[in-house]
CSV table of C-alpha atoms in Angstrom, one decimal:
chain,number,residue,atom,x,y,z
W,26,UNK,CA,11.6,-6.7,-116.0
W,27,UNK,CA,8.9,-6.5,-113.8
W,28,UNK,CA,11.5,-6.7,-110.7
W,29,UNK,CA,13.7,-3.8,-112.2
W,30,UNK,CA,10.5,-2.0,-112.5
W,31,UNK,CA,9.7,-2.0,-108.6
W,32,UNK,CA,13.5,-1.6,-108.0
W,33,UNK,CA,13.8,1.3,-110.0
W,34,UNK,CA,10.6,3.4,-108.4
W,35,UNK,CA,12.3,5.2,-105.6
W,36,UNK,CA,14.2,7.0,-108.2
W,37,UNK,CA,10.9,7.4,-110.9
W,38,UNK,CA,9.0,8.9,-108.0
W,39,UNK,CA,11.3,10.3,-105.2
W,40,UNK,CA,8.4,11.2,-103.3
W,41,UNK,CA,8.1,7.7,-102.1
W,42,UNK,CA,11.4,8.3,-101.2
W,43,UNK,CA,10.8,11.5,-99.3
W,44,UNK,CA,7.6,9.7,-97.4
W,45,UNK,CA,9.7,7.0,-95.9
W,46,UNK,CA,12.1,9.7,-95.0
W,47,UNK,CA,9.0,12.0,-92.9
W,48,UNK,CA,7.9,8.5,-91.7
W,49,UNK,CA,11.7,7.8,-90.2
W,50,UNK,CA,11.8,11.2,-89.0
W,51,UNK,CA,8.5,11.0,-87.4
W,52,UNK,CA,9.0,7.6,-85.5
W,53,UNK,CA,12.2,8.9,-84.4
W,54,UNK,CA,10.6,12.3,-82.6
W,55,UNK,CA,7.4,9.8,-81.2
W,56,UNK,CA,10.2,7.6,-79.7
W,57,UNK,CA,11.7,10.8,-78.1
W,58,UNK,CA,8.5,12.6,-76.6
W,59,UNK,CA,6.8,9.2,-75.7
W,60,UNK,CA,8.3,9.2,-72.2
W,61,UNK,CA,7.3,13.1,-71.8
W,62,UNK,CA,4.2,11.7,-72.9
W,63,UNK,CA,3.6,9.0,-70.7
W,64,UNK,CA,5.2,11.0,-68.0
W,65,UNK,CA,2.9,14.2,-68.0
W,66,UNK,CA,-0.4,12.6,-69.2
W,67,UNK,CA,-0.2,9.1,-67.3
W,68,UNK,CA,-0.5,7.4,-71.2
W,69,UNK,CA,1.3,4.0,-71.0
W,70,UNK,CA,3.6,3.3,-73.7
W,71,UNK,CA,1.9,0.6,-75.3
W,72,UNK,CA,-1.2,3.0,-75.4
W,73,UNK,CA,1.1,6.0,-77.0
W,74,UNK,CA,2.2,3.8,-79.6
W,75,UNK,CA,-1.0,2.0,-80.6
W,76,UNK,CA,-2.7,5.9,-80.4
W,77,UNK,CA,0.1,6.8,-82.9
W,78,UNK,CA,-0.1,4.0,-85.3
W,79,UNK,CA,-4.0,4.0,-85.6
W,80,UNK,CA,-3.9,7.3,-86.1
W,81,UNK,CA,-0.9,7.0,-88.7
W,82,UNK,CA,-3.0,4.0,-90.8
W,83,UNK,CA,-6.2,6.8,-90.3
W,84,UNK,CA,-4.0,9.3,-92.3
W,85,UNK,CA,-2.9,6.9,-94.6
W,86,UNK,CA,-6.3,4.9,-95.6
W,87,UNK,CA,-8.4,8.4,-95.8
W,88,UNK,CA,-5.3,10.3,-98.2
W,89,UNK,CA,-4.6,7.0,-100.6
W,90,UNK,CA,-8.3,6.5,-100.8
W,91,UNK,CA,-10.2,9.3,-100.6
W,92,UNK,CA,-12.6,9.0,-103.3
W,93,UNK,CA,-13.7,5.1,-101.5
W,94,UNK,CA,-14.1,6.9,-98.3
W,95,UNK,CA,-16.3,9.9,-99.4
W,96,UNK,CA,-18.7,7.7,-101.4
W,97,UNK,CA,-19.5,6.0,-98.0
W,98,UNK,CA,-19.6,9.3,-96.3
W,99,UNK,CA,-21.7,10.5,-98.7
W,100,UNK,CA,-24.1,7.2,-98.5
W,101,UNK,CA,-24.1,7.6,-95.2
W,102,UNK,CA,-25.0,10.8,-95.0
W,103,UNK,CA,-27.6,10.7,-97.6
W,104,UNK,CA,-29.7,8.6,-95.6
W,105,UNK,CA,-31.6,11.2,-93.6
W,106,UNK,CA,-31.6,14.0,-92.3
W,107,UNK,CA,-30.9,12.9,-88.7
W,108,UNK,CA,-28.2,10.7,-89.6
W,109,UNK,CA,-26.5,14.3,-91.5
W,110,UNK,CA,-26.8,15.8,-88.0
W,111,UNK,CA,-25.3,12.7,-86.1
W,112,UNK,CA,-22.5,12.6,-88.4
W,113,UNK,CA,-21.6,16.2,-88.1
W,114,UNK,CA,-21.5,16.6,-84.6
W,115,UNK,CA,-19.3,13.9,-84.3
W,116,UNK,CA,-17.0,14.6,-86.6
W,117,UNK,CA,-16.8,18.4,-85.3
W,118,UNK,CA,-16.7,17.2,-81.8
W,119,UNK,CA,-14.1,14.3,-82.5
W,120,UNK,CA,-11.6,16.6,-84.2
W,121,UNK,CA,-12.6,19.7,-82.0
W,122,UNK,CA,-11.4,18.0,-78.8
W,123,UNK,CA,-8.5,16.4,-81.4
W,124,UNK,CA,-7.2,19.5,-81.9
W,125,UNK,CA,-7.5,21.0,-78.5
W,126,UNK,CA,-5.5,18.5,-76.4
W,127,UNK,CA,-3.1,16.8,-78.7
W,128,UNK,CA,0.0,18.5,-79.9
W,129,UNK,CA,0.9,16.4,-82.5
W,130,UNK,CA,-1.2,17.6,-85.1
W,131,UNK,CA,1.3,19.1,-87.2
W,132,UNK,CA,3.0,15.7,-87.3
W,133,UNK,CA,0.0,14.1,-88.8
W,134,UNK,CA,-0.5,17.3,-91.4
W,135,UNK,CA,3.3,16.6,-92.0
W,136,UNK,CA,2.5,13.0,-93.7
W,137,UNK,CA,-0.6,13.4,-94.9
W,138,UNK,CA,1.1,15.9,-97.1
W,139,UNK,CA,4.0,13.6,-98.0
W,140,UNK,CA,1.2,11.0,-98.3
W,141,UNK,CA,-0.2,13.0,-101.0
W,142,UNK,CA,2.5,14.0,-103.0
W,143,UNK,CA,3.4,10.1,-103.0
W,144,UNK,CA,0.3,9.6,-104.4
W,145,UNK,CA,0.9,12.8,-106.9
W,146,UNK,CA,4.0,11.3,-107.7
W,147,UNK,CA,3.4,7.7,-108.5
W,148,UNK,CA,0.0,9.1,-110.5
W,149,UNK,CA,2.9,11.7,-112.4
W,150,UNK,CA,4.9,8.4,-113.9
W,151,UNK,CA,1.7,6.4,-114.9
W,152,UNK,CA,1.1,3.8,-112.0
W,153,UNK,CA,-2.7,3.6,-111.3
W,154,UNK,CA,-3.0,0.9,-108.5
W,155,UNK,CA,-6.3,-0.8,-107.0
W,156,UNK,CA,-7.2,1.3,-103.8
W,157,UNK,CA,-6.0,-1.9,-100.9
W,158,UNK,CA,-3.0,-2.4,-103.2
W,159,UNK,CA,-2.2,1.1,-103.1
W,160,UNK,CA,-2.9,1.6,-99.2
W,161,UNK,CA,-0.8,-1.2,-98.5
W,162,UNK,CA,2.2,0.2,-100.4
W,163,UNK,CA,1.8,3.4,-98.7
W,164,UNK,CA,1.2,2.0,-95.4
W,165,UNK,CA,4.2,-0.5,-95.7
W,166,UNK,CA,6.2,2.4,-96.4
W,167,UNK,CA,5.3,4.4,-93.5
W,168,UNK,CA,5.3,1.7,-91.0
W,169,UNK,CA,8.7,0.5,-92.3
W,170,UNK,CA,9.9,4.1,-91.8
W,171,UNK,CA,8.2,4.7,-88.4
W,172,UNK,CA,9.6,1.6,-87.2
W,173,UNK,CA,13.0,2.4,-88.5
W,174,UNK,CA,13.0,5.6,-86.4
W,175,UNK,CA,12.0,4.0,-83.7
W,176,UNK,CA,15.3,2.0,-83.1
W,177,UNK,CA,17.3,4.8,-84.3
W,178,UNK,CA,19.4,6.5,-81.2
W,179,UNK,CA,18.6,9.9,-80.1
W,180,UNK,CA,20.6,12.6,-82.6
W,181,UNK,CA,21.1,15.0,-79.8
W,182,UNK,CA,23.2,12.4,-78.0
W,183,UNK,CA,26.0,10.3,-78.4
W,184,UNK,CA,28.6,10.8,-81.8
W,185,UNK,CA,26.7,12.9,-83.7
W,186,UNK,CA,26.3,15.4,-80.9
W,187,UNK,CA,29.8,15.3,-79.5
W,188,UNK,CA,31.6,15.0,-82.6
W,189,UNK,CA,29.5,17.4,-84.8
W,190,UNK,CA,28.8,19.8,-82.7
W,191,UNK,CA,31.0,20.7,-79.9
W,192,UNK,CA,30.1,22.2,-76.8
């Protein structure tokens, strides 16, 4: 029962569904601008990818457990004033110089928003997981799905593009 259960949730909460879909999506387009990438900003591949999937298991931990991750925060900075300072200034400058020089922001924003609605979803029909349990189904789903679009081909070339849409 249990096994018919786990079987049956991509159609009980199709948001799951819809994550691994962004997260196919999403390795696919990081394995076609990764050579633009490494080309442009000298980033070797290896480097690209681990960049991507560290920031990809970032997104993942701080939207499936977010209420874990604030209390430390908070703890943190509770502890003095300095430490409130320290914090803020890194976090500002961190995601300041984020934001200025990477152009894959809106991927990220992409899935954390599918993140969270897988989330919404599987809290909609009932299923209330322990937080590592629950950021290792979401993160098994996204990796699957970004390494799934990684070995997909290229859309723009090959049958889809010749037979689909002709020239």
């Amino acid at each position: 029962m249990a096994l018919l259960r786990l079987l049956s949730l991509p159609v009980r909460a199709p948001f799951l569904t819809l994550l691994f879909c962004v997260a196919v999506v999403l390795g696919n387009h990081w394995n076609l601008v990764q050579p633009l990438f490494s080309n442009a900003r000298g980033i070797s591949p290896a480097m690209f990818w681990s960049l991507e999937l560290l920031q990809v298991f970032t997104v993942v931990v701080v939207c499936t457990i977010p209420s874990l991750v604030m209390r430390q925060f908070s703890m943190l900075m509770a502890y003095s004033r300095f430490m409130t300072l320290v914090v803020n200034l890194f976090v500002v400058v961190t995601v300041g110089i984020y934001v200025l020089f990477l152009n894959m922001l809106s991927d990220l924003l992409v899935l954390t928003s599918a993140v969270l609605l897988a989330r919404l979803d599987l809290a909609r029909i009932g299923i209330s997981l322990r937080p590592s349990t629950s950021v290792l189904l979401m993160a098994v789903i996204v990796f699957s799905g970004i390494g799934l679009g990684h070995v997909l081909p290229n859309p723009v070339q090959g049958w889809f593009a010749k037979t689909l849409v002709p020239a």
